[in-house]
Amino acid sequence: MLEREGVAISRMQRAYKAATAASIAELEALEERIAEREANGEDPSQTILWMRQRIIDNIEELGRNLQAFAVEGATITADGQLESAILANEASVGMVEAAAGRKPAGVSLGSSWTNLPDEQLQAFVGFSGDGSPLGVLFETIPQVTTDAMQMALVQGISLGEGPRTVARRVRKAADIGRSRAETIARTEMIRSAREAQRQLYTQNYAVQGYRRQATQDSRVCLACLALSGTLHKTDEIMPSHVNCRCVMVPATMSWAEITGDSSIPDTRPPVATPERILAGLSDADKVAIMGPQRYAMYMEGKPLADFVQVVPNQDWGPNTRVRPLRELI
């Protein structure tokens, strides 16, 4: 999954660079021309006016180029969604067998496992979490980017920054669209894989539900940590957040239950609860994840579940949220 995501992100970066290359080059050249005007002793106020008009023209041109990128970005993400769904389709039987514990010799889910047909996999492609076309999300990128560049221009001038500093500030703001495009691609590819898994779990008798499992290292976010190990029905969408890395581990029958052979021991792996994850982390890691004040509350007995809240989100579905300190004190 990470490999496929990396390929999609690389395609996205190349497409965005191609769409913005001319404008970025012009802004870089603008900084040099400003330096020349300053070296020639030209009136700073006139230089600022000259710079302002050229940046405005540049922003308008960039916006037009990003409209074409929005179409390409949606296509790249849709390709990634299909690849993610296919991967989930292919890998899920192995995940279920692993979740059932140490597999007895000669036993497999085999022909009893139901894969998703091609037309069902296609249903995950081209749409975002709220059911709208991916293009709707990507259509926001030109406006978000040009708004950020215009704000950088206004802020720089209002703060009294020099023309070169302002131009540099605007150039950095042009990268905001790339970051948003990557976030959309990652989030929607992961969602596609999860939805394929969820539907597979629903259709197969050995799966009784699924458990959320957070990344078991110091990079885990507090919301994911607090919810790790929670049990969900197969018809329930897993609450998530943008760039969430949690996985849906199938909650399965044991091999004894699957085969009807009661002599097979139950070797299903332990659940990745918050306590189990925290046991493998240092105190410094725990403070970095929770923050000093929340960590102090946790050490005083406040449950981790109190630090997180699930809220609806029209774009991304059920969304996990770390509650701000003011709500906890």
mmCIF file of C-alpha atoms in Angstrom:
data_model
loop_
_atom_site.group_PDB
_atom_site.id
_atom_site.type_symbol
_atom_site.label_atom_id
_atom_site.label_comp_id
_atom_site.label_asym_id
_atom_site.label_seq_id
_atom_site.Cartn_x
_atom_site.Cartn_y
_atom_site.Cartn_z
ATOM 1 C CA MET A 1 0.000 0.000 0.000
ATOM 2 C CA LEU A 2 2.793 2.419 0.917
ATOM 3 C CA GLU A 3 4.573 1.630 -2.356
ATOM 4 C CA ARG A 4 1.454 2.364 -4.393
ATOM 5 C CA GLU A 5 0.841 5.525 -2.419
ATOM 6 C CA GLY A 6 4.419 6.627 -3.093
ATOM 7 C CA VAL A 7 3.939 6.149 -6.844
ATOM 8 C CA ALA A 8 0.746 8.212 -6.809
ATOM 9 C CA ILE A 9 2.340 11.000 -4.765
ATOM 10 C CA SER A 10 5.332 11.114 -7.119
ATOM 11 C CA ARG A 11 2.965 11.471 -10.091
ATOM 12 C CA MET A 12 1.102 14.216 -8.253
ATOM 13 C CA GLN A 13 4.311 16.103 -7.477
ATOM 14 C CA ARG A 14 5.464 15.943 -11.085
ATOM 15 C CA ALA A 15 2.103 17.148 -12.345
ATOM 16 C CA TYR A 16 2.018 20.030 -9.895
ATOM 17 C CA LYS A 17 5.590 21.025 -10.692
ATOM 18 C CA ALA A 18 4.770 21.057 -14.398
ATOM 19 C CA ALA A 19 1.698 23.237 -13.782
ATOM 20 C CA THR A 20 3.550 25.747 -11.618
ATOM 21 C CA ALA A 21 7.038 25.701 -13.163
ATOM 22 C CA ALA A 22 6.587 28.789 -15.336
ATOM 23 C CA SER A 23 5.093 30.868 -12.516
ATOM 24 C CA ILE A 24 7.745 29.781 -10.009
ATOM 25 C CA ALA A 25 10.516 30.585 -12.476
ATOM 26 C CA GLU A 26 8.964 33.997 -13.092
ATOM 27 C CA LEU A 27 8.780 34.726 -9.358
ATOM 28 C CA GLU A 28 12.411 33.699 -8.924
ATOM 29 C CA ALA A 29 13.408 35.955 -11.807
ATOM 30 C CA LEU A 30 11.304 38.732 -10.285
ATOM 31 C CA GLU A 31 13.416 38.611 -7.126
ATOM 32 C CA GLU A 32 16.530 39.144 -9.251
ATOM 33 C CA ARG A 33 14.970 42.065 -11.144
ATOM 34 C CA ILE A 34 13.925 43.672 -7.859
ATOM 35 C CA ALA A 35 17.516 43.393 -6.651
ATOM 36 C CA GLU A 36 18.707 45.121 -9.842
ATOM 37 C CA ARG A 37 16.224 47.981 -9.396
ATOM 38 C CA GLU A 38 17.284 48.414 -5.780
ATOM 39 C CA ALA A 39 20.950 48.404 -6.797
ATOM 40 C CA ASN A 40 20.191 51.136 -9.331
ATOM 41 C CA GLY A 41 18.759 53.288 -6.557
ATOM 42 C CA GLU A 42 15.190 53.361 -7.854
ATOM 43 C CA ASP A 43 12.407 54.703 -5.641
ATOM 44 C CA PRO A 44 11.366 51.809 -3.286
ATOM 45 C CA SER A 45 7.691 52.778 -3.475
ATOM 46 C CA GLN A 46 7.757 52.533 -7.272
ATOM 47 C CA THR A 47 9.537 49.184 -7.040
ATOM 48 C CA ILE A 48 6.801 47.894 -4.751
ATOM 49 C CA LEU A 49 4.058 49.003 -7.141
ATOM 50 C CA TRP A 50 5.904 47.452 -10.067
ATOM 51 C CA MET A 51 6.414 44.210 -8.134
ATOM 52 C CA ARG A 52 2.789 44.114 -6.950
ATOM 53 C CA GLN A 53 1.357 44.255 -10.480
ATOM 54 C CA ARG A 54 3.669 41.554 -11.750
ATOM 55 C CA ILE A 55 2.811 39.262 -8.859
ATOM 56 C CA ILE A 56 -0.915 39.808 -9.454
ATOM 57 C CA ASP A 57 -0.435 38.890 -13.129
ATOM 58 C CA ASN A 58 1.570 35.839 -12.068
ATOM 59 C CA ILE A 59 -1.133 34.681 -9.651
ATOM 60 C CA GLU A 60 -3.795 34.914 -12.364
ATOM 61 C CA GLU A 61 -1.677 32.853 -14.753
ATOM 62 C CA LEU A 62 -0.943 30.252 -12.085
ATOM 63 C CA GLY A 63 -4.645 29.930 -11.303
ATOM 64 C CA ARG A 64 -5.380 29.108 -14.938
ATOM 65 C CA ASN A 65 -2.618 26.479 -15.041
ATOM 66 C CA LEU A 66 -3.866 24.881 -11.826
ATOM 67 C CA GLN A 67 -7.323 24.436 -13.301
ATOM 68 C CA ALA A 68 -5.795 21.971 -15.755
ATOM 69 C CA PHE A 69 -3.816 20.355 -12.932
ATOM 70 C CA ALA A 70 -7.050 19.811 -10.966
ATOM 71 C CA VAL A 71 -8.305 17.448 -13.675
ATOM 72 C CA GLU A 72 -5.014 15.555 -13.759
ATOM 73 C CA GLY A 73 -4.844 15.395 -9.957
ATOM 74 C CA ALA A 74 -8.304 13.827 -9.776
ATOM 75 C CA THR A 75 -7.278 11.265 -12.397
ATOM 76 C CA ILE A 76 -4.097 10.348 -10.518
ATOM 77 C CA THR A 77 -6.056 9.902 -7.304
ATOM 78 C CA ALA A 78 -8.727 7.780 -9.005
ATOM 79 C CA ASP A 79 -5.994 5.506 -10.398
ATOM 80 C CA GLY A 80 -4.588 5.196 -6.879
ATOM 81 C CA GLN A 81 -8.027 4.416 -5.457
ATOM 82 C CA LEU A 82 -8.493 1.509 -7.861
ATOM 83 C CA GLU A 83 -5.024 0.135 -7.143
ATOM 84 C CA SER A 84 -5.674 0.400 -3.393
ATOM 85 C CA ALA A 85 -9.018 -1.400 -3.668
ATOM 86 C CA ILE A 86 -7.457 -4.161 -5.774
ATOM 87 C CA LEU A 87 -4.651 -4.566 -3.250
ATOM 88 C CA ALA A 88 -7.151 -4.810 -0.379
ATOM 89 C CA ASN A 89 -9.118 -7.381 -2.375
ATOM 90 C CA GLU A 90 -6.009 -9.484 -2.915
ATOM 91 C CA ALA A 91 -4.540 -9.152 0.581
ATOM 92 C CA SER A 92 -7.612 -9.455 2.801
ATOM 93 C CA VAL A 93 -7.811 -13.255 2.884
ATOM 94 C CA GLY A 94 -4.211 -13.343 4.151
ATOM 95 C CA MET A 95 -5.022 -10.726 6.807
ATOM 96 C CA VAL A 96 -8.024 -12.739 7.988
ATOM 97 C CA GLU A 97 -6.014 -15.948 8.171
ATOM 98 C CA ALA A 98 -3.287 -14.170 10.150
ATOM 99 C CA ALA A 99 -5.866 -12.617 12.500
ATOM 100 C CA ALA A 100 -7.318 -16.080 13.188
ATOM 101 C CA GLY A 101 -4.001 -17.110 14.719
ATOM 102 C CA ARG A 102 -1.375 -19.701 13.844
ATOM 103 C CA LYS A 103 -2.815 -21.552 10.878
ATOM 104 C CA PRO A 104 -2.999 -25.336 11.251
ATOM 105 C CA ALA A 105 -1.262 -27.373 8.568
ATOM 106 C CA GLY A 106 -3.401 -28.049 5.557
ATOM 107 C CA VAL A 107 -6.133 -25.606 6.582
ATOM 108 C CA SER A 108 -7.154 -22.505 4.626
ATOM 109 C CA LEU A 109 -10.173 -20.332 4.032
ATOM 110 C CA GLY A 110 -9.633 -21.269 0.385
ATOM 111 C CA SER A 111 -12.718 -21.459 -1.775
ATOM 112 C CA SER A 112 -14.937 -20.283 1.091
ATOM 113 C CA TRP A 113 -13.521 -16.767 0.735
ATOM 114 C CA THR A 114 -15.523 -14.300 -1.367
ATOM 115 C CA ASN A 115 -13.586 -11.636 -3.295
ATOM 116 C CA LEU A 116 -15.145 -8.450 -4.624
ATOM 117 C CA PRO A 117 -16.040 -8.494 -8.345
ATOM 118 C CA ASP A 118 -14.458 -5.949 -10.682
ATOM 119 C CA GLU A 119 -17.587 -3.814 -10.916
ATOM 120 C CA GLN A 120 -17.684 -3.492 -7.127
ATOM 121 C CA LEU A 121 -14.041 -2.399 -7.054
ATOM 122 C CA GLN A 122 -14.847 0.259 -9.641
ATOM 123 C CA ALA A 123 -17.421 1.704 -7.247
ATOM 124 C CA PHE A 124 -14.580 3.042 -5.057
ATOM 125 C CA VAL A 125 -13.031 4.986 -7.923
ATOM 126 C CA GLY A 126 -13.500 8.673 -8.664
ATOM 127 C CA PHE A 127 -15.422 9.652 -5.557
ATOM 128 C CA SER A 128 -14.478 11.298 -2.256
ATOM 129 C CA GLY A 129 -15.606 10.434 1.240
ATOM 130 C CA ASP A 130 -18.853 12.381 0.988
ATOM 131 C CA GLY A 131 -19.841 10.680 -2.257
ATOM 132 C CA SER A 132 -19.051 13.652 -4.482
ATOM 133 C CA PRO A 133 -16.708 13.362 -7.494
ATOM 134 C CA LEU A 134 -13.007 13.736 -6.732
ATOM 135 C CA GLY A 135 -12.998 16.645 -9.151
ATOM 136 C CA VAL A 136 -15.003 18.676 -6.650
ATOM 137 C CA LEU A 137 -12.168 18.405 -4.116
ATOM 138 C CA PHE A 138 -9.484 19.186 -6.687
ATOM 139 C CA GLU A 139 -11.429 22.146 -8.077
ATOM 140 C CA THR A 140 -10.671 23.948 -4.811
ATOM 141 C CA ILE A 141 -6.916 23.806 -5.334
ATOM 142 C CA PRO A 142 -6.553 26.742 -7.782
ATOM 143 C CA GLN A 143 -8.589 29.022 -5.497
ATOM 144 C CA VAL A 144 -6.887 27.870 -2.291
ATOM 145 C CA THR A 145 -3.460 28.409 -3.838
ATOM 146 C CA THR A 146 -4.118 31.800 -5.416
ATOM 147 C CA ASP A 147 -5.846 33.015 -2.227
ATOM 148 C CA ALA A 148 -2.765 32.034 -0.223
ATOM 149 C CA MET A 149 -0.479 33.847 -2.657
ATOM 150 C CA GLN A 150 -2.639 36.979 -2.569
ATOM 151 C CA MET A 151 -2.669 36.882 1.227
ATOM 152 C CA ALA A 152 1.111 36.524 1.273
ATOM 153 C CA LEU A 153 1.366 39.579 -0.979
ATOM 154 C CA VAL A 154 -0.962 41.664 1.206
ATOM 155 C CA GLN A 155 0.662 40.567 4.458
ATOM 156 C CA GLY A 156 4.163 41.200 3.204
ATOM 157 C CA ILE A 157 3.360 44.721 2.039
ATOM 158 C CA SER A 158 1.342 45.570 5.174
ATOM 159 C CA LEU A 159 4.223 44.393 7.374
ATOM 160 C CA GLY A 160 6.582 46.694 5.526
ATOM 161 C CA GLU A 161 8.736 43.888 4.169
ATOM 162 C CA GLY A 162 11.103 44.600 1.315
ATOM 163 C CA PRO A 163 10.012 43.727 -2.220
ATOM 164 C CA ARG A 164 12.345 40.732 -2.476
ATOM 165 C CA THR A 165 11.068 39.321 0.822
ATOM 166 C CA VAL A 166 7.479 39.766 -0.321
ATOM 167 C CA ALA A 167 8.163 38.030 -3.636
ATOM 168 C CA ARG A 168 9.833 35.142 -1.772
ATOM 169 C CA ARG A 169 6.850 34.885 0.576
ATOM 170 C CA VAL A 170 4.466 34.667 -2.394
ATOM 171 C CA ARG A 171 6.609 32.034 -4.082
ATOM 172 C CA LYS A 172 6.472 29.799 -0.985
ATOM 173 C CA ALA A 173 2.682 30.188 -0.815
ATOM 174 C CA ALA A 174 2.434 28.707 -4.315
ATOM 175 C CA ASP A 175 3.336 25.321 -2.790
ATOM 176 C CA ILE A 176 0.144 25.130 -0.717
ATOM 177 C CA GLY A 177 -1.803 23.535 -3.565
ATOM 178 C CA ARG A 178 0.708 20.698 -3.883
ATOM 179 C CA SER A 179 0.396 19.887 -0.190
ATOM 180 C CA ARG A 180 -3.393 19.828 -0.412
ATOM 181 C CA ALA A 181 -3.344 17.642 -3.515
ATOM 182 C CA GLU A 182 -1.064 15.118 -1.791
ATOM 183 C CA THR A 183 -3.318 15.088 1.277
ATOM 184 C CA ILE A 184 -6.383 14.384 -0.861
ATOM 185 C CA ALA A 185 -4.603 11.581 -2.727
ATOM 186 C CA ARG A 186 -3.311 9.883 0.436
ATOM 187 C CA THR A 187 -6.600 10.184 2.283
ATOM 188 C CA GLU A 188 -8.757 8.944 -0.592
ATOM 189 C CA MET A 189 -6.459 6.030 -1.460
ATOM 190 C CA ILE A 190 -6.477 4.840 2.151
ATOM 191 C CA ARG A 191 -10.256 5.289 2.334
ATOM 192 C CA SER A 192 -10.719 3.240 -0.839
ATOM 193 C CA ALA A 193 -8.629 0.389 0.567
ATOM 194 C CA ARG A 194 -10.505 0.477 3.861
ATOM 195 C CA GLU A 195 -13.905 0.456 2.189
ATOM 196 C CA ALA A 196 -12.888 -2.505 0.036
ATOM 197 C CA GLN A 197 -11.733 -4.328 3.173
ATOM 198 C CA ARG A 198 -14.907 -3.459 5.023
ATOM 199 C CA GLN A 199 -17.115 -4.830 2.266
ATOM 200 C CA LEU A 200 -14.994 -7.969 2.063
ATOM 201 C CA TYR A 201 -15.320 -8.459 5.808
ATOM 202 C CA THR A 202 -19.095 -8.014 5.548
ATOM 203 C CA GLN A 203 -19.366 -10.760 2.930
ATOM 204 C CA ASN A 204 -17.257 -13.405 4.690
ATOM 205 C CA TYR A 205 -18.564 -15.478 7.580
ATOM 206 C CA ALA A 206 -15.228 -15.849 9.395
ATOM 207 C CA VAL A 207 -15.063 -12.099 10.094
ATOM 208 C CA GLN A 208 -17.166 -10.915 13.006
ATOM 209 C CA GLY A 209 -16.080 -7.270 12.885
ATOM 210 C CA TYR A 210 -12.859 -5.312 12.750
ATOM 211 C CA ARG A 211 -10.574 -3.543 15.171
ATOM 212 C CA ARG A 212 -8.864 -0.241 14.617
ATOM 213 C CA GLN A 213 -5.099 -0.580 14.988
ATOM 214 C CA ALA A 214 -2.886 2.481 15.302
ATOM 215 C CA THR A 215 0.738 2.755 14.270
ATOM 216 C CA GLN A 216 2.742 1.261 17.117
ATOM 217 C CA ASP A 217 5.544 3.801 17.344
ATOM 218 C CA SER A 218 6.254 7.321 18.592
ATOM 219 C CA ARG A 219 4.697 8.868 15.450
ATOM 220 C CA VAL A 220 1.186 7.768 16.399
ATOM 221 C CA CYS A 221 -1.233 10.641 16.895
ATOM 222 C CA LEU A 222 -3.128 10.899 20.169
ATOM 223 C CA ALA A 223 -6.566 10.355 18.610
ATOM 224 C CA CYS A 224 -5.461 7.142 16.879
ATOM 225 C CA LEU A 225 -3.681 5.927 20.003
ATOM 226 C CA ALA A 226 -6.745 6.474 22.188
ATOM 227 C CA LEU A 227 -9.022 4.601 19.766
ATOM 228 C CA SER A 228 -6.654 1.750 18.919
ATOM 229 C CA GLY A 229 -8.193 -1.640 19.602
ATOM 230 C CA THR A 230 -11.796 -0.436 19.442
ATOM 231 C CA LEU A 231 -14.164 -3.010 17.961
ATOM 232 C CA HIS A 232 -16.455 -2.050 15.068
ATOM 233 C CA LYS A 233 -19.204 -3.837 13.162
ATOM 234 C CA THR A 234 -18.407 -4.537 9.522
ATOM 235 C CA ASP A 235 -21.133 -2.139 8.371
ATOM 236 C CA GLU A 236 -19.586 0.740 10.345
ATOM 237 C CA ILE A 237 -17.202 3.226 8.714
ATOM 238 C CA MET A 238 -14.065 3.639 10.786
ATOM 239 C CA PRO A 239 -13.700 7.182 12.188
ATOM 240 C CA SER A 240 -10.559 8.699 10.753
ATOM 241 C CA HIS A 241 -8.740 11.937 9.992
ATOM 242 C CA VAL A 242 -6.737 13.368 7.132
ATOM 243 C CA ASN A 243 -3.541 11.325 6.558
ATOM 244 C CA CYS A 244 -4.638 8.733 9.146
ATOM 245 C CA ARG A 245 -2.457 5.589 9.102
ATOM 246 C CA CYS A 246 -4.665 3.272 11.181
ATOM 247 C CA VAL A 247 -5.528 -0.115 9.714
ATOM 248 C CA MET A 248 -8.669 -2.245 10.002
ATOM 249 C CA VAL A 249 -7.631 -5.576 11.500
ATOM 250 C CA PRO A 250 -10.316 -8.253 11.054
ATOM 251 C CA ALA A 251 -11.847 -9.608 14.244
ATOM 252 C CA THR A 252 -12.185 -13.253 13.285
ATOM 253 C CA MET A 253 -13.314 -16.557 14.610
ATOM 254 C CA SER A 254 -10.543 -18.793 15.898
ATOM 255 C CA TRP A 255 -9.321 -21.640 13.690
ATOM 256 C CA ALA A 256 -11.181 -24.010 15.984
ATOM 257 C CA GLU A 257 -14.422 -22.143 15.264
ATOM 258 C CA ILE A 258 -13.719 -21.866 11.540
ATOM 259 C CA THR A 259 -12.935 -25.577 11.114
ATOM 260 C CA GLY A 260 -15.177 -27.025 13.821
ATOM 261 C CA ASP A 261 -12.131 -28.768 15.369
ATOM 262 C CA SER A 262 -12.187 -27.859 19.075
ATOM 263 C CA SER A 263 -8.729 -29.350 19.612
ATOM 264 C CA ILE A 264 -7.039 -26.449 17.764
ATOM 265 C CA PRO A 265 -5.705 -23.950 20.319
ATOM 266 C CA ASP A 266 -6.735 -20.286 20.149
ATOM 267 C CA THR A 267 -3.631 -18.401 19.011
ATOM 268 C CA ARG A 268 -5.246 -15.201 17.806
ATOM 269 C CA PRO A 269 -2.775 -12.288 18.296
ATOM 270 C CA PRO A 270 -3.375 -9.807 21.129
ATOM 271 C CA VAL A 271 -5.286 -6.608 20.459
ATOM 272 C CA ALA A 272 -3.160 -3.451 19.984
ATOM 273 C CA THR A 273 -4.736 -1.539 22.867
ATOM 274 C CA PRO A 274 -3.479 1.919 23.879
ATOM 275 C CA GLU A 275 -1.879 0.382 26.956
ATOM 276 C CA ARG A 276 -0.005 -2.194 24.903
ATOM 277 C CA ILE A 277 1.285 0.486 22.510
ATOM 278 C CA LEU A 278 2.307 2.829 25.343
ATOM 279 C CA ALA A 279 4.184 0.004 27.061
ATOM 280 C CA GLY A 280 6.653 0.027 24.189
ATOM 281 C CA LEU A 281 7.277 3.782 24.299
ATOM 282 C CA SER A 282 9.489 5.935 26.488
ATOM 283 C CA ASP A 283 8.166 8.652 28.784
ATOM 284 C CA ALA A 284 9.598 11.232 26.374
ATOM 285 C CA ASP A 285 7.655 9.643 23.512
ATOM 286 C CA LYS A 286 4.442 9.722 25.553
ATOM 287 C CA VAL A 287 4.909 13.411 26.349
ATOM 288 C CA ALA A 288 5.573 14.143 22.655
ATOM 289 C CA ILE A 289 2.358 12.347 21.648
ATOM 290 C CA MET A 290 0.079 13.778 24.338
ATOM 291 C CA GLY A 291 1.721 17.069 25.267
ATOM 292 C CA PRO A 292 2.889 17.829 28.817
ATOM 293 C CA GLN A 293 -0.506 18.787 30.253
ATOM 294 C CA ARG A 294 -2.440 15.875 28.811
ATOM 295 C CA TYR A 295 0.334 13.502 29.875
ATOM 296 C CA ALA A 296 0.075 14.829 33.426
ATOM 297 C CA MET A 297 -3.706 14.270 33.318
ATOM 298 C CA TYR A 298 -3.160 10.738 32.011
ATOM 299 C CA MET A 299 -0.697 9.965 34.796
ATOM 300 C CA GLU A 300 -3.273 11.240 37.293
ATOM 301 C CA GLY A 301 -5.798 8.711 35.968
ATOM 302 C CA LYS A 302 -7.687 10.466 33.160
ATOM 303 C CA PRO A 303 -8.621 7.889 30.489
ATOM 304 C CA LEU A 304 -7.122 8.377 27.031
ATOM 305 C CA ALA A 305 -10.612 8.099 25.554
ATOM 306 C CA ASP A 306 -11.474 11.427 27.209
ATOM 307 C CA PHE A 307 -8.877 13.156 25.025
ATOM 308 C CA VAL A 308 -10.552 12.310 21.714
ATOM 309 C CA GLN A 309 -13.904 12.936 20.087
ATOM 310 C CA VAL A 310 -15.540 11.613 16.913
ATOM 311 C CA VAL A 311 -17.356 14.288 14.923
ATOM 312 C CA PRO A 312 -19.127 14.185 11.532
ATOM 313 C CA ASN A 313 -17.355 15.756 8.554
ATOM 314 C CA GLN A 314 -19.113 16.347 5.240
ATOM 315 C CA ASP A 315 -15.954 15.752 3.194
ATOM 316 C CA TRP A 316 -14.171 12.956 5.066
ATOM 317 C CA GLY A 317 -16.934 11.101 6.945
ATOM 318 C CA PRO A 318 -16.702 10.404 10.721
ATOM 319 C CA ASN A 319 -13.667 12.357 11.846
ATOM 320 C CA THR A 320 -11.450 11.880 14.893
ATOM 321 C CA ARG A 321 -10.545 15.008 16.808
ATOM 322 C CA VAL A 322 -8.179 15.593 19.714
ATOM 323 C CA ARG A 323 -10.101 17.660 22.191
ATOM 324 C CA PRO A 324 -8.429 21.010 23.045
ATOM 325 C CA LEU A 325 -7.153 21.498 26.578
ATOM 326 C CA ARG A 326 -9.845 24.062 27.374
ATOM 327 C CA GLU A 327 -12.436 21.294 27.078
ATOM 328 C CA LEU A 328 -10.523 19.032 29.450
ATOM 329 C CA ILE A 329 -9.659 21.403 32.282
#
